[in-house]
Amino acid sequence: MVTAVSSPAGSSVSLAVDVGGLRLANPVMPASGTFAEGLDKVMDLNRLGAFVTKTITREFRAGNPVPRVCETTEGLINSIGIPSKGLDYFRDNVVPFYGAFSPPLVVSISAPTVDDFAAMARDLTVAGVAAIEANISCPNIEEDGRSFAMEPRLTETVTAAMRKATPLPLWVKLTPNTGDIVAVARAAEAGGADAVVVANTILAMRIDTETFRPKLGNVLGGLSGPAVKPIALRMVYQCADKLTIPVIGCGGIATPEDAVEFMLAGARAVQVGTTTFVRPTAMIDVIEGLSAFCARRGIADVNELVGAVVDGNTAPEEAEAVL
Ligand SMILES: Cc1cc2nc3c(=O)[nH]c(=O)nc-3n(C[C@H](O)[C@H](O)[C@H](O)COP(=O)(O)O)c2cc1C
């Protein structure tokens, strides 16, 4: 497993991170739903820190009515609604595909009830699956965009049930559509999560001014892409030093500098989503750029970035000069 990437300057930077029970060769992985097996045609999948699958459900699901995506300024609104071929298909066909590659496989799951979430986690505790990412935050399943992760109590209950059901590392993906992200993150930790992913999409909508109809068949969808980055970054920052488990940053990451920003805010690793639709090899650029950034700044180990934000944007001596 490669843990150091040669920088353009020729020096070597360690990119390996320990996150949520897994040792990753580097901190960059796909965000669920924005990555699929076919990307092996455009990049060497062994270069990724981990694989995160599209969320799967136990039964076949067709997904939401079309149209399922619409563009907005610097972002995308989707109401895909988790189409899924079901758990058996996934276990028999998708898990073996990833077995040919070195990065660990993180399987994203969704279910309608606490017991079903636990049963999914149990039934996916199979060879080839390295960790479970519980998508308790999808805004596209319930009609009004609600999800477990909107409330601390439900978050702790569903996390604890999954914790009992599997010995695998358990990552819990949170929603920005909540009043108190820190309380929800703490609830996931209390329930036994090994990491939290911050965060899923922001509940959103658009209306076509010619037809007066919503642009999405589902009316509401989830906003992603660069438009959400400052909000996700803020949430990572708020959560990171309140938790003992790692935070995985997700939301609008498109460049190496975006990844650096999330790590400075406290993220131990990052997920790249919507950007992959625009530039399918963006994750490779982020990995290489992260290494080059560290080399340029004389940082030997990428972990040195984690939480290294300097609070207060004005150095004390500069503040005095202003006064
Ligand atoms: C088309 C699309 C499908 C998605 N499907 C899922 C999914 O199945 N499960 C999930 O947890 N998140 C899903 N997401 C959310 C992403 O994983 C990610 O949390 C969100 O898009 C923010 O990251 P980004 O701005 O880098 O895309 C989806 C996002 C998009 C745009």
PDB file of C-alpha atoms in Angstrom, residues 7 18 54 58 76 107 125 138 162 194 199 208 224 232 253 299 301 316:
ATOM      1  CA  SER A   7       5.924  15.777  -4.589  1.00  0.00           C
ATOM      2  CA  ASP A  18      -6.193   6.652  10.607  1.00  0.00           C
ATOM      3  CA  LYS A  54     -23.744   4.517  -3.515  1.00  0.00           C
ATOM      4  CA  ARG A  58     -32.341  -4.105   1.341  1.00  0.00           C
ATOM      5  CA  LEU A  76     -26.466  20.820  -8.180  1.00  0.00           C
ATOM      6  CA  VAL A 107     -20.546   0.447   2.157  1.00  0.00           C
ATOM      7  CA  THR A 125     -20.674  -7.705   7.775  1.00  0.00           C
ATOM      8  CA  CYS A 138     -30.713  11.385   2.982  1.00  0.00           C
ATOM      9  CA  MET A 162     -26.092  -0.656  14.357  1.00  0.00           C
ATOM     10  CA  ASP A 194     -16.254   5.365  14.886  1.00  0.00           C
ATOM     11  CA  ALA A 199     -22.242  16.252   5.757  1.00  0.00           C
ATOM     12  CA  ASP A 208     -39.306  26.833 -13.418  1.00  0.00           C
ATOM     13  CA  SER A 224     -24.337  19.943  -3.293  1.00  0.00           C
ATOM     14  CA  ALA A 232     -20.029  22.128   5.391  1.00  0.00           C
ATOM     15  CA  ILE A 253     -14.651  19.848  -2.282  1.00  0.00           C
ATOM     16  CA  ILE A 299       4.807  19.594   6.065  1.00  0.00           C
ATOM     17  CA  ASP A 301       2.844  14.388   7.378  1.00  0.00           C
ATOM     18  CA  PRO A 316      -2.298  39.758  17.583  1.00  0.00           C
TER      19      PRO A 316
END
